[in-house]
XYZ file of C-alpha atoms in Angstrom:
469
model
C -15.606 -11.369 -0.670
C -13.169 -13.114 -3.224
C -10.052 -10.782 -3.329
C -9.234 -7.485 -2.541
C -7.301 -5.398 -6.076
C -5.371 -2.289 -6.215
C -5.352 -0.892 -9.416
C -2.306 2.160 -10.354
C -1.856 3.741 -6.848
C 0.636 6.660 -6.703
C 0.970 8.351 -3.862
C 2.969 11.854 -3.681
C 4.327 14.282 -1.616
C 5.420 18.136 -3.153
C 5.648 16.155 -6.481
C 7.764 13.333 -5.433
C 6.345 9.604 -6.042
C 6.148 7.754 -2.493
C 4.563 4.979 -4.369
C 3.899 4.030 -7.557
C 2.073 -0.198 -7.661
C 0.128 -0.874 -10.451
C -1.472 -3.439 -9.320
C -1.406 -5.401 -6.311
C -3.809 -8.466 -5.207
C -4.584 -9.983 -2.083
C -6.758 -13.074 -2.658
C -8.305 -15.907 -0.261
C -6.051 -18.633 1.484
C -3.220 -16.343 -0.320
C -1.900 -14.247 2.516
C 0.319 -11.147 0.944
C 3.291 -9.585 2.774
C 4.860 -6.526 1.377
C 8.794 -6.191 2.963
C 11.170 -3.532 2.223
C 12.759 -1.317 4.282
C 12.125 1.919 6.318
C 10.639 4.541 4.137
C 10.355 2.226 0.781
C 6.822 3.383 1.000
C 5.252 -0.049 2.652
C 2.954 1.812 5.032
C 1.749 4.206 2.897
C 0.388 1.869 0.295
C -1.690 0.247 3.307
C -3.052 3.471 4.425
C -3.897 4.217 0.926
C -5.919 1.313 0.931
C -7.813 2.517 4.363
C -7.934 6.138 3.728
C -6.268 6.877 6.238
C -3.362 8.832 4.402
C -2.161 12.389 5.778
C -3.571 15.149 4.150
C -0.767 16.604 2.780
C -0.473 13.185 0.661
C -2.004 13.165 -2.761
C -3.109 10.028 -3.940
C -4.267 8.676 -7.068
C -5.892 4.970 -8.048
C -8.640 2.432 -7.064
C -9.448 -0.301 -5.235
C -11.931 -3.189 -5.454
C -13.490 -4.358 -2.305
C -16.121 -6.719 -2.914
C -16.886 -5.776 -6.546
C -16.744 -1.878 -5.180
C -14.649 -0.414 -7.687
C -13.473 2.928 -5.150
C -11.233 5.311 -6.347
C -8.673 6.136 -3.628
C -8.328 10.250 -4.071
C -11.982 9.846 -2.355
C -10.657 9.005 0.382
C -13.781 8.932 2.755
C -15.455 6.074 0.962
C -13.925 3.620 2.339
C -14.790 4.373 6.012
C -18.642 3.174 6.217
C -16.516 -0.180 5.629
C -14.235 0.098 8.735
C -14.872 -2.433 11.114
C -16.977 -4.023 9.528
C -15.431 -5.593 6.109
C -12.055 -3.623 6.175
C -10.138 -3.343 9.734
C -6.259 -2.430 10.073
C -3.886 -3.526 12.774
C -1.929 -0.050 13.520
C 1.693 0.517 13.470
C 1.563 1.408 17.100
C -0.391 -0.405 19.855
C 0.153 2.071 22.526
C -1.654 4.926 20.166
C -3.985 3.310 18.783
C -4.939 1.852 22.404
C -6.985 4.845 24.903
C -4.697 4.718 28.090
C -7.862 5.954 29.996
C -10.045 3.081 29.132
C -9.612 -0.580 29.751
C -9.270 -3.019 27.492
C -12.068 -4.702 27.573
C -14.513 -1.386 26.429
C -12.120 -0.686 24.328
C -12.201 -3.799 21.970
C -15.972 -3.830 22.562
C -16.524 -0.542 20.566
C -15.208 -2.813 17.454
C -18.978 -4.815 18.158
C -21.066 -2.874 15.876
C -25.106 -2.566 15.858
C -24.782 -4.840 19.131
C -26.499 -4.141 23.014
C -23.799 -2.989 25.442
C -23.942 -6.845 27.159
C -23.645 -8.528 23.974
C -20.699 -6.439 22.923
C -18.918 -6.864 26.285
C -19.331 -10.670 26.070
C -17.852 -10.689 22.349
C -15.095 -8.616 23.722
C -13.956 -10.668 26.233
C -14.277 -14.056 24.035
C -12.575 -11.800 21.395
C -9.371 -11.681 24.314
C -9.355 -14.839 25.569
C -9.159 -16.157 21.778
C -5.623 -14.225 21.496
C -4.805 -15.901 25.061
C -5.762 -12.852 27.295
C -8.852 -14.051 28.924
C -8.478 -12.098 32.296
C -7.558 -8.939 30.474
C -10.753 -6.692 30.124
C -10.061 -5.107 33.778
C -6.625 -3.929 32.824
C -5.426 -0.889 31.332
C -3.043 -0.317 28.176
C 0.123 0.507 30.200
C 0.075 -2.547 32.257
C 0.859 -4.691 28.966
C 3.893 -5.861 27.117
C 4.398 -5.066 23.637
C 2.991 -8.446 22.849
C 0.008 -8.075 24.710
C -1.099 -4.923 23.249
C -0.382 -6.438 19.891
C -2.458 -8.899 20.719
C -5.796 -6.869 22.508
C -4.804 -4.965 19.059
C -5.831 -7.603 17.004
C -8.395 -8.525 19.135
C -10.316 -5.011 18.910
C -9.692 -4.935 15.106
C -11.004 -8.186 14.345
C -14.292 -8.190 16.858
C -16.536 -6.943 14.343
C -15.810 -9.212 11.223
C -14.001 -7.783 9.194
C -12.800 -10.248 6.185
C -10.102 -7.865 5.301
C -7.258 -7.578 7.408
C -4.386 -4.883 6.826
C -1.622 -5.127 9.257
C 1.140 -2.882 9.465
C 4.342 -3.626 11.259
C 3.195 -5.911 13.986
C 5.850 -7.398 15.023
C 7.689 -4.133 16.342
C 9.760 -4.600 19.389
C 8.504 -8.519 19.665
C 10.929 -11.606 20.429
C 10.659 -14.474 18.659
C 7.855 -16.547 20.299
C 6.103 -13.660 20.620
C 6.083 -13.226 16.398
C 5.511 -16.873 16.205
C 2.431 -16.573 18.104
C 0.943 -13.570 16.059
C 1.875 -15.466 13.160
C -0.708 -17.864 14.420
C -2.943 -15.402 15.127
C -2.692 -13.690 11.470
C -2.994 -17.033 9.720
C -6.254 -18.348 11.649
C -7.408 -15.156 10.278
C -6.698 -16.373 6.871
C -7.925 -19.801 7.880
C -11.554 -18.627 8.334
C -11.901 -16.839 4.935
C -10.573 -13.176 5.653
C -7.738 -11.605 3.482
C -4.803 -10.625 4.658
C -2.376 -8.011 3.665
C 0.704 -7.581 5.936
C 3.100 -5.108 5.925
C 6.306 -5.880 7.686
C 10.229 -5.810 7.658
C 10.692 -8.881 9.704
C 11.417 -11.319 7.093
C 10.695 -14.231 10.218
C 6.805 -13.269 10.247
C 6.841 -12.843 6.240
C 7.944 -16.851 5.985
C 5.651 -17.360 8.644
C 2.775 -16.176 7.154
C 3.645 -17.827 3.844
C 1.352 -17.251 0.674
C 3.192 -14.301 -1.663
C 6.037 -12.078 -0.818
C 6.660 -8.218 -2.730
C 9.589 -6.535 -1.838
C 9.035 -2.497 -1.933
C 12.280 -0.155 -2.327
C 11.673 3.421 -3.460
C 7.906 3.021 -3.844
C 8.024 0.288 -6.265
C 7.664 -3.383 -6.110
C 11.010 -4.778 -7.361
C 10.819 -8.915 -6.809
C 7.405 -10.136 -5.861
C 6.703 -14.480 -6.025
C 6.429 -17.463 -3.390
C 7.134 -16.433 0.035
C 10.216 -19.134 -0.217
C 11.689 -18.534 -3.571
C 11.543 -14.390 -2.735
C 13.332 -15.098 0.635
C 15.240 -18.263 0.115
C 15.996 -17.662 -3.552
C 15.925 -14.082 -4.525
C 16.265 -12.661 -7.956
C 16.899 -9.326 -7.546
C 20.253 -7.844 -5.895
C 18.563 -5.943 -3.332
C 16.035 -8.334 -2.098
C 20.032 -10.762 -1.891
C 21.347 -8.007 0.274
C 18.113 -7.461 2.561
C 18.148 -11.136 3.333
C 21.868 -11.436 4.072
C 22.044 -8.450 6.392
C 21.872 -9.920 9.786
C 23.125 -8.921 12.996
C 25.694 -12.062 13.514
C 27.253 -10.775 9.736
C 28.450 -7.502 10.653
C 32.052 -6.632 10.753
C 32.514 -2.798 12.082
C 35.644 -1.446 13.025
C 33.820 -0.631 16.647
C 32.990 -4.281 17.079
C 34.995 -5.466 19.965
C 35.886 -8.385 22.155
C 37.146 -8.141 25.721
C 36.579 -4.601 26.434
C 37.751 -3.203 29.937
C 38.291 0.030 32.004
C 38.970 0.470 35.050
C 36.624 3.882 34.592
C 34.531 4.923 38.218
C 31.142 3.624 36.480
C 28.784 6.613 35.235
C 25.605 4.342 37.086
C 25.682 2.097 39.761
C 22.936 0.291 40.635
C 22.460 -2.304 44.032
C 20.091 -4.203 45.096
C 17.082 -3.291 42.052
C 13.818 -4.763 42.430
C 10.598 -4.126 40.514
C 6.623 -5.962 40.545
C 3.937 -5.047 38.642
C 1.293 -6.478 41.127
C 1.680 -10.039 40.745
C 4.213 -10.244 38.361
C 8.238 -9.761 39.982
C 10.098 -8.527 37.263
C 13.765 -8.367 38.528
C 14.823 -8.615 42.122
C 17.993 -8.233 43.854
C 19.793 -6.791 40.878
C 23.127 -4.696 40.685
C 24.119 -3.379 37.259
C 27.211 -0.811 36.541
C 27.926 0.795 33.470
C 31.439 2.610 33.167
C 32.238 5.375 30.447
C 32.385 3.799 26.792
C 30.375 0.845 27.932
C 28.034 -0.740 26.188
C 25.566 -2.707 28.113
C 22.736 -5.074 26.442
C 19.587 -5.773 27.971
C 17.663 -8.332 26.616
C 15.409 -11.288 27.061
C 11.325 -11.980 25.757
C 8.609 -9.792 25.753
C 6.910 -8.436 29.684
C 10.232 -9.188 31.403
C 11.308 -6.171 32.602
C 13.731 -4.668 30.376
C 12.546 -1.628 29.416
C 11.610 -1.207 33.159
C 15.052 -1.972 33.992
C 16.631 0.447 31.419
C 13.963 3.658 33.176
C 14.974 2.592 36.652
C 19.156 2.910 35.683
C 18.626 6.345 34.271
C 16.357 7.456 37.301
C 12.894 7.848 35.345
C 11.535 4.760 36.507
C 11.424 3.964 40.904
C 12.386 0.524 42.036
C 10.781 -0.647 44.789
C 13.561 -1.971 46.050
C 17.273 -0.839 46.177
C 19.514 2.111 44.740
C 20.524 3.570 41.766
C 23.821 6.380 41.886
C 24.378 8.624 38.816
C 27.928 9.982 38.359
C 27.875 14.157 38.698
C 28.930 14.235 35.059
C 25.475 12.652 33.876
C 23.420 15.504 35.094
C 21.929 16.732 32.282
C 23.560 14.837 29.306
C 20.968 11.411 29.769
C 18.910 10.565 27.048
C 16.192 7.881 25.819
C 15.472 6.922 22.524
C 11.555 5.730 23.132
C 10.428 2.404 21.645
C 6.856 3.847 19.740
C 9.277 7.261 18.651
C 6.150 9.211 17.890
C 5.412 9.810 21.418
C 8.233 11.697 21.706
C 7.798 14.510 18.704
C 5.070 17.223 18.799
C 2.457 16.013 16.492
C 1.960 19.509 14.840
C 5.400 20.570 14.117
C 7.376 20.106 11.160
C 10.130 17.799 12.037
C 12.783 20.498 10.835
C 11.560 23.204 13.298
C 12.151 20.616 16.420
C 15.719 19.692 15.163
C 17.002 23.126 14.834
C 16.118 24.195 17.916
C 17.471 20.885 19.719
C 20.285 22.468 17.528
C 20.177 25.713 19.239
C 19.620 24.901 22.790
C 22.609 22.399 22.817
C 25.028 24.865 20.763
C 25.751 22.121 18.165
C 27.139 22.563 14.662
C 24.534 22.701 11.980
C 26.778 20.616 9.677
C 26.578 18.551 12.304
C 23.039 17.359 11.723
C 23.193 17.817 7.799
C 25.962 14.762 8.367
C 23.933 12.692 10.691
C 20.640 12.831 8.169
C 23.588 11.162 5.648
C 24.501 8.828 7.884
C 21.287 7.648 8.323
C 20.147 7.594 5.415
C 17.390 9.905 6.090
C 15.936 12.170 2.467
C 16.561 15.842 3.606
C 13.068 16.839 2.428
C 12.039 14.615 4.813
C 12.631 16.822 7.335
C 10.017 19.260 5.868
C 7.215 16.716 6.902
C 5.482 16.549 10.008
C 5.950 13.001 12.403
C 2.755 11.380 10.798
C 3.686 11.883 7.509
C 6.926 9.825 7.726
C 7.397 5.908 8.493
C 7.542 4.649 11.691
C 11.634 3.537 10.701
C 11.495 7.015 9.384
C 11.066 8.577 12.475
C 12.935 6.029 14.777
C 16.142 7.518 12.773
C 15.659 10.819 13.462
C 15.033 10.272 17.305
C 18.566 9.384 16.301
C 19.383 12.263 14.815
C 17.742 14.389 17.503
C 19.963 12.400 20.651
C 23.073 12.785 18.899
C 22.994 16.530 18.589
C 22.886 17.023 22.146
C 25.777 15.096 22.808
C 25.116 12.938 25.758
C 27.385 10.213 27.999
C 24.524 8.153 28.823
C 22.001 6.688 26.358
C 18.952 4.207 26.796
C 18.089 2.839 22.942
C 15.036 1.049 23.565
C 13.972 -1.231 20.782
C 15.439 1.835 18.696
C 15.867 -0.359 15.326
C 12.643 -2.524 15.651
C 10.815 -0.355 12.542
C 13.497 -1.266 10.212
C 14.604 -3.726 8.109
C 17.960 -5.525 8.125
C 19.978 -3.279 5.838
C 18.589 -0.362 7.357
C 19.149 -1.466 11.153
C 22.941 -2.099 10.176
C 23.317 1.231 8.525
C 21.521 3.074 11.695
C 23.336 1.040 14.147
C 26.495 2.293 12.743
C 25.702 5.771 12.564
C 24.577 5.154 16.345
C 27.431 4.383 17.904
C 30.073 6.253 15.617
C 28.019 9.692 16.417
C 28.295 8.618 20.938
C 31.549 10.345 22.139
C 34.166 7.622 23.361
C 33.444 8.206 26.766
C 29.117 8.187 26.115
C 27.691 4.884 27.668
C 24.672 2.835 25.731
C 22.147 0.934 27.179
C 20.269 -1.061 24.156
C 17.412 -2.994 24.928
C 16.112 -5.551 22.608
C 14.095 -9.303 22.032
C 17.115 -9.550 19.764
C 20.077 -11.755 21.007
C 21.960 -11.341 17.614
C 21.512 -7.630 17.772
C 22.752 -7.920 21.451
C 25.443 -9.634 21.057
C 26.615 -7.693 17.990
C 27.020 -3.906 19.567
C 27.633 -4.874 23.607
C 30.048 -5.270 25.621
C 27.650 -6.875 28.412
C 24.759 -8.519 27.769
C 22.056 -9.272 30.659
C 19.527 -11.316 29.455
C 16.581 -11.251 31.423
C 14.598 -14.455 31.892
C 11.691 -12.971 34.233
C 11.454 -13.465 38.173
C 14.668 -12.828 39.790
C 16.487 -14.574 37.124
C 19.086 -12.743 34.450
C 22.465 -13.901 33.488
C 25.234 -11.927 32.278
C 27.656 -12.164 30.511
């Protein structure tokens, strides 16, 4: 296979254009990585290209795979290809993974035409290629978010697939971790596949190299070089998107120095957690006091989104004690890392709000002004959760935890779907919507991001070790 073309895809929703590329190539030793942020229509083109669109999407264009020429309103033509010429990396890991099935069947299912033995061996060489070799035992929820990345990419690429669409991959990932998927992406490239990444991390796109497009409002405004899109941009917005990092901000709720002398809403002694093997935190004592923001951070499998369950009580240590304030009862909540989890897959996104709306007496304007503030369409809210972006629907978790108003608040990886310009714009509506006295817990790979909103930041190293400061 030479190259991969898209020729005029449009994709629609009640009439309104969620893309609109007239052409878009992917050719060999030429990786492509669209940016752009949450909602710019990114993932949609991909899953244009699969088939895989909702079916309230209409969809329009062709593609040529191979020589195919395959026009994409069929959108069941493309699926005798899965697997086996066309594979995608998903969006999210821990759905696309079965939690009921260990890893190693699981990627062995991507062997196709093969005996059960043969497929379980090219399974577990598949794993121990992406640096998991004793993996095939385990199940999904034992992993970090880099190691189901990774048994991701290992169950999408066991069958041979030369093209390779990936889509948002390095979600919730610190920085080695996205250097070492780079790695993984490239040696794809490296032995003749395609790839096509989708992604608003600009530090995988100049990873990966090859070209750069930059999507806003379903078109492709600046497109070029990987290094003269992101080191030399034309284009005013593709300027902004770069600049926008975490160190950069300047909010009026920035602060330096914060105290109280507040009796802490949590107070935790002692905390220890394993997983088997692996310690994750021992001897640990944490307090967070009204107003507080607290940052928990550090790489990938150390423990922090363990640590962030066990201080709101949803997670048991094995060791030590965690005390909740009386005024927390009822008024804790979690903004999940994969936010789909948490909406019901069959239920316009609208119905869910208003009756969060209901149950927690809040004004109505209330969430009409938070949908501004995040930048969220309002017809958006017609749409069920799998017909909106990932960064879609990470923003109206948002939405959905303000209205009820609560003092305590674990934001776990809450901005990792969304480009710079959009995290900045969400982080601010984030904290401006807590009451004064509302504590947040943020957990993130991202020390800039950390250091940015908290007052405290515990950066876990692994072990027993974690400094604060």
């Amino acid at each position: 296979m030479t190259a991969l073309e898209m020729h005029d895809v449009v994709v629609t929703h009640a009439g309104r254009r969620l893309v609109d590329v007239p052409h878009l190539r992917v050719g060999p030793d030429r990786p492509v990585t669209i940016v752009g942020e949450s909602g710019s229509g990114k993932s949609l083109l991909a899953h244009a290209l699969m088939g895989t669109l909702a079916s309230t999407l209409e969809v329009d264009g062709k593609v040529d795979i191979g020589g195919r020429l395959l026009p994409l309103a069929e959108r069941g033509n493309r699926r005798a290809l899965w697997g086996s010429e066309v594979a995608m990396l998903p969006q999210e890991p821990a759905l696309a993974l079965d939690p009921t099935m260990r890893v190693g069947r699981q990627v062995a299912e991507g062997v196709l035409g093969a005996t059960r033995e043969t497929a379980r061996t090219r399974a577990a060489a598949a794993l121990a290629s992406v640096g998991l070799p004793g993996a095939s035992r385990t199940f999904p929820h034992t992993l970090s978010g880099g190691m189901a990345q990774r048994v991701a990419y290992a169950a999408a690429t066991v069958g041979g697939a030369r093209v390779l669409v990936v889509d948002e991959p390095s979600k919730g990932l610190d920085p080695a971790s996205v250097d070492r998927l780079a790695e993984l992406l490239l040696r794809h490239v490296v032995d003749g596949g395609l790839l096509l990444t989708i992604t608003h991390d600009l530090r995988l796109a100049a990873a990966l190299g090859g070209e750069v497009a930059v999507m806003r409002d379903a078109e492709v405004l600046e497109s070029g070089e990987a290094a003269q899109v992101l080191e030399r941009p034309r284009h005013d917005y593709t300027r902004r998107l770069v600049a926008a990092a975490p160190e950069r901000w300047r909010h009026p709720w920035q602060r330096t120095g914060w105290e109280t002398t507040a009796e802490p809403l949590v107070e935790a002694t002692g905390l220890a957690k394993a997983y088997g093997s692996q310690q994750l935190f021992a001897d640990l004592d944490v307090r967070v006091r009204p107003g507080e923001r607290v940052a928990l951070s550090g790489p990938s499998g150390v423990g922090k989104t363990t640590l962030g369950g066990a201080l709101l009580r949803i997670v048991a240590p094995d060791a030590g004690r965690v005390v909740h304030h009386d005024s927390l009862r009822g008024r804790v909540q979690k903004l999940y890392q994969d936010p789909a989890l948490s909406f019901p897959t069959l239920v316009p996104i609208e119905v869910g709000l208003r009756d969060v709306v209901k149950r927690h007496g809040a004004d109505p304007r209330r969430l009409d002004q938070l949908v501004a503030d995040l930048r969220l369409a309002p017809e958006l809210l017609t749409r069920r959760p799998a017909e909106v972006s990932g960064g879609e629907l990470q923003r109206v978790a948002i939405a959905r935890m303000l209205l009820a108003r609560p003092r305590l608040v674990l934001a776990d990886e809450a901005t990792s779907r969304l480009d710079l310009l959009t995290q900045e714009t969400t982080i601010d509506a984030l904290v401006r919507g807590l009451d004064d006295d509302a504590a947040l817990l943020v957990v993130t790979h991202d020390s800039a991001l950390a250091d940015a909103v908290a007052d405290t930041h515990l950066h876990l190293s692994g072990g027993d070790g974690q400094d604060a400061t």
